[in-house]
Coordinates of C-alpha atoms in Angstrom, one line a residue:
M1 CA 0.0 0.0 0.0
K2 CA 1.3 3.3 -0.9
P3 CA 2.4 5.8 2.0
V4 CA -0.5 8.2 1.3
L5 CA -3.0 5.6 0.9
C6 CA -1.8 3.9 4.1
L7 CA -2.1 7.4 6.0
V8 CA -5.6 8.0 4.6
A9 CA -6.8 4.4 5.5
M10 CA -5.4 4.9 9.1
E11 CA -7.3 8.3 9.2
A12 CA -10.5 6.5 8.2
L13 CA -10.1 3.9 10.8
V14 CA -9.4 6.6 13.6
M15 CA -12.5 8.4 12.6
D16 CA -14.6 5.3 12.5
L17 CA -15.9 6.2 9.1
S18 CA -18.7 4.4 7.0
P19 CA -17.7 2.8 3.7
Q20 CA -19.1 5.9 1.9
C21 CA -17.2 8.4 4.0
T22 CA -14.1 6.4 3.6
K23 CA -14.5 6.4 -0.1
Q24 CA -15.1 10.0 -0.2
L25 CA -12.2 10.9 1.9
L26 CA -9.8 8.8 -0.5
S27 CA -11.4 10.4 -3.6
E28 CA -10.7 14.0 -2.0
R29 CA -7.3 13.2 -0.8
F30 CA -6.4 12.1 -4.4
G31 CA -8.2 14.9 -6.1
R32 CA -11.0 12.8 -7.9
G33 CA -13.9 13.7 -5.7
S34 CA -16.1 16.7 -5.5
R35 CA -16.0 18.5 -2.2
T36 CA -18.5 21.1 -0.9
V37 CA -16.6 24.3 -0.1
D38 CA -18.0 27.5 1.7
L39 CA -15.0 29.7 1.2
E40 CA -15.9 32.4 3.5
L41 CA -16.6 30.1 6.4
E42 CA -13.3 28.1 5.6
L43 CA -11.4 31.4 5.6
Q44 CA -12.7 32.2 8.9
I45 CA -11.9 28.9 10.4
E46 CA -8.3 29.0 8.9
L47 CA -7.8 32.5 10.4
L48 CA -9.0 31.2 13.8
R49 CA -6.6 28.3 13.9
E50 CA -3.7 30.7 12.8
T51 CA -5.0 33.1 15.6
K52 CA -5.0 30.2 18.2
R53 CA -1.5 29.3 17.3
K54 CA -0.3 33.0 17.8
Y55 CA -2.2 33.2 21.1
E56 CA -0.5 30.0 22.3
S57 CA 2.9 31.6 21.7
V58 CA 2.0 34.7 23.7
L59 CA 0.6 32.3 26.6
Q60 CA 4.0 30.5 26.5
L61 CA 6.1 33.7 26.6
G62 CA 3.6 34.9 29.3
R63 CA 4.3 31.9 31.5
A64 CA 7.8 32.2 31.0
L65 CA 7.8 35.9 32.1
T66 CA 6.0 35.0 35.4
A67 CA 8.6 32.3 36.1
H68 CA 11.4 34.9 35.5
L69 CA 9.7 37.5 37.6
Y70 CA 9.2 35.1 40.3
S71 CA 13.0 34.2 40.3
L72 CA 13.7 37.8 40.3
L73 CA 11.6 38.4 43.3
Q74 CA 13.3 35.5 45.2
T75 CA 16.6 37.0 44.5
Q76 CA 15.8 40.4 45.5
H77 CA 14.2 39.1 48.8
A78 CA 17.3 37.1 49.6
L79 CA 19.4 40.1 48.8
G80 CA 17.4 42.4 51.0
D81 CA 17.7 40.2 53.8
A82 CA 21.5 40.0 53.3
F83 CA 21.8 43.9 53.3
A84 CA 19.5 44.1 56.5
D85 CA 21.8 41.6 58.2
L86 CA 25.0 43.3 57.2
S87 CA 23.5 46.7 58.3
Q88 CA 23.2 45.2 61.9
K89 CA 26.8 43.7 61.9
S90 CA 28.7 46.6 60.2
P91 CA 28.4 49.8 62.2
E92 CA 30.7 51.6 59.5
L93 CA 28.4 50.7 56.7
Q94 CA 25.2 50.6 58.6
E95 CA 23.4 53.3 56.7
E96 CA 24.5 52.4 53.2
F97 CA 23.5 48.6 53.8
G98 CA 20.2 49.8 55.4
Y99 CA 18.8 51.9 52.4
N100 CA 20.0 49.2 49.9
A101 CA 18.0 46.7 52.0
E102 CA 14.8 49.1 52.0
T103 CA 15.3 49.7 48.2
Q104 CA 15.3 45.7 47.7
K105 CA 12.3 45.6 49.8
L106 CA 10.3 48.1 47.9
L107 CA 11.4 46.4 44.6
C108 CA 10.2 43.3 46.0
K109 CA 6.8 44.9 46.9
N110 CA 6.3 46.4 43.3
G111 CA 7.5 43.2 41.8
E112 CA 4.7 41.2 43.7
T113 CA 2.4 43.6 42.5
L114 CA 3.4 43.1 38.7
L115 CA 3.5 39.4 39.1
G116 CA -0.1 39.6 40.3
A117 CA -1.0 41.5 37.2
V118 CA 0.8 39.2 34.8
N119 CA -0.6 36.2 36.3
F120 CA -4.0 37.6 35.6
F121 CA -3.1 38.3 32.0
V122 CA -1.8 34.9 31.6
S123 CA -4.8 33.2 33.2
S124 CA -7.2 35.2 31.0
I125 CA -5.2 34.2 27.9
N126 CA -5.2 30.7 28.9
T127 CA -9.0 30.6 29.4
L128 CA -9.3 32.2 25.9
V129 CA -7.1 29.6 24.3
T130 CA -7.9 26.5 26.0
K131 CA -11.5 26.9 26.6
T132 CA -13.1 29.4 24.4
M133 CA -11.2 29.1 21.2
E134 CA -11.0 25.0 21.8
D135 CA -14.7 25.0 22.1
T136 CA -15.4 26.7 18.9
L137 CA -12.8 24.4 17.1
M138 CA -14.5 21.4 18.6
T139 CA -17.8 22.5 16.8
V140 CA -15.6 23.1 13.7
K141 CA -14.6 19.4 13.9
Q142 CA -18.1 18.2 14.1
Y143 CA -19.0 20.5 11.0
E144 CA -16.1 19.1 8.9
A145 CA -17.1 15.6 9.8
A146 CA -20.6 16.3 8.7
R147 CA -19.4 18.0 5.6
L148 CA -17.6 14.9 4.8
E149 CA -20.7 12.8 5.6
Y150 CA -22.8 15.1 3.4
D151 CA -20.6 14.9 0.3
A152 CA -20.2 11.2 0.7
Y153 CA -24.0 10.5 0.6
R154 CA -24.5 13.0 -1.9
T155 CA -22.1 11.2 -4.1
D156 CA -23.7 7.9 -3.3
L157 CA -27.0 9.2 -4.2
E158 CA -25.6 10.8 -7.5
E159 CA -24.1 7.4 -8.6
L160 CA -27.4 5.6 -7.8
S161 CA -29.5 8.2 -9.7
L162 CA -27.2 7.6 -13.0
G163 CA -27.6 3.6 -12.7
P164 CA -30.3 1.5 -14.3
R165 CA -33.9 1.8 -12.8
D166 CA -35.7 -1.2 -11.5
A167 CA -37.6 -2.4 -8.6
G168 CA -34.5 -2.8 -6.5
T169 CA -32.6 0.2 -7.2
R170 CA -35.8 2.2 -6.9
G171 CA -35.9 1.2 -3.0
R172 CA -32.2 1.8 -2.7
L173 CA -32.7 5.2 -4.2
E174 CA -35.4 6.2 -1.8
S175 CA -33.2 5.0 1.1
A176 CA -30.2 6.8 -0.4
Q177 CA -32.3 10.1 -0.6
A178 CA -33.5 9.8 2.8
T179 CA -30.1 9.2 4.2
F180 CA -28.7 12.0 2.0
Q181 CA -31.3 14.6 3.3
A182 CA -30.5 13.7 6.8
H183 CA -26.7 14.4 6.4
R184 CA -27.6 17.4 4.6
D185 CA -29.8 18.8 7.4
K186 CA -27.0 18.0 9.8
Y187 CA -24.4 19.6 7.8
E188 CA -26.2 22.9 7.3
K189 CA -27.1 23.0 11.1
L190 CA -23.5 22.7 12.1
R191 CA -22.5 25.2 9.5
G192 CA -24.8 27.7 11.0
D193 CA -23.5 26.7 14.5
V194 CA -20.0 27.3 13.4
A195 CA -20.9 30.8 11.9
I196 CA -22.6 31.9 15.1
K197 CA -19.7 30.5 17.2
L198 CA -17.1 32.4 15.1
K199 CA -19.1 35.5 15.5
F200 CA -19.5 35.3 19.3
L201 CA -15.7 34.1 19.7
E202 CA -14.6 37.3 17.6
E203 CA -16.6 39.5 19.9
N204 CA -15.5 37.9 23.1
K205 CA -11.9 38.0 22.0
I206 CA -11.9 41.7 21.4
K207 CA -13.7 42.4 24.7
V208 CA -11.2 40.3 26.7
M209 CA -8.0 41.3 25.0
H210 CA -9.0 44.9 25.2
K211 CA -9.1 44.7 29.1
Q212 CA -6.1 42.4 29.5
L213 CA -3.8 44.3 27.1
L214 CA -4.7 47.6 29.0
L215 CA -3.9 45.9 32.4
F216 CA -0.8 44.5 31.0
H217 CA 0.4 47.9 29.7
N218 CA -0.5 49.8 32.7
A219 CA 1.1 47.4 35.2
V220 CA 4.4 47.1 33.2
S221 CA 4.6 50.9 32.6
A222 CA 4.0 51.6 36.3
Y223 CA 6.5 49.1 37.6
F224 CA 9.3 50.2 35.3
A225 CA 8.5 54.0 36.4
G226 CA 8.8 53.0 40.0
N227 CA 5.3 54.1 40.5
Q228 CA 3.9 52.1 43.3
K229 CA 0.5 53.9 43.6
Q230 CA -0.3 53.5 39.9
L231 CA 0.6 49.7 40.3
E232 CA -1.9 49.2 43.1
Q233 CA -4.5 51.2 41.5
T234 CA -4.1 49.1 38.3
L235 CA -4.7 45.7 40.4
Q236 CA -7.8 47.4 42.2
Q237 CA -9.2 48.5 38.7
F238 CA -9.1 45.0 37.5
N239 CA -10.2 43.5 40.9
I240 CA -7.0 41.5 41.4
K241 CA -5.9 40.5 44.9
L242 CA -2.4 39.4 45.8
R243 CA -1.7 36.5 48.1
P244 CA 0.3 37.2 51.1
P245 CA 3.9 36.6 50.8
G246 CA 3.7 33.3 52.7
A247 CA 1.5 31.7 50.1
E248 CA 2.4 28.7 48.1
K249 CA 4.5 29.0 44.8
P250 CA 4.1 30.2 42.1
S251 CA 1.2 32.3 42.1
W252 CA 0.5 35.4 43.9
L253 CA -2.9 35.9 42.4
E254 CA -6.5 35.4 43.6
E255 CA -9.4 36.6 41.2
Q256 CA -12.4 37.9 42.7

């Protein structure tokens, strides 16, 4: 068996396809079968898949950022403790060690606030990608399977219609017509479902990302400007609560 044919046969086995659908799948793979195409809808589906890949990349980078921030906080905290200890044990450098210890303490406080904001950002992106987008793509998979079934039974009906007519074929033709109609109804329903979900997903994505990008920008800008008050106001604006420093790693975040 040729490699491509073998792969298609395995795909048909995994998808648990009927003989008609397996035949249709093979015909499409080798460019011989006709395929129903909704160009506008398929363009939207491909755009969603590409968007999901890009958001997954943002999610991965966001998680890396939280890990780096957490590591930085641990280092600053340890450095602040070391400066504070040396301040008590080095009278001639007590003032210098003291204000460096206070600086590290302030940096830790601001860093914890920034980490809370970034965690909230990452959590929201994760929900958008792994739940909202994935739910729509599950409906897309059902739609694509229904499209294959629709084309398979459409082709089956067309072939029967072109064959000889007798008492036996008339019964098979009526049965094929009923089966085709059922799969056509299923296909059209799922096509409508996908169109609706894509519309709502786009609206939800814009709403979520508008909020999250504003949060991310405000928190990062305030942190690097050393504006503690603005940092705290940003968390209050988005109803983010920080866990106390004794909370378990890795998150400092609790959502209301």
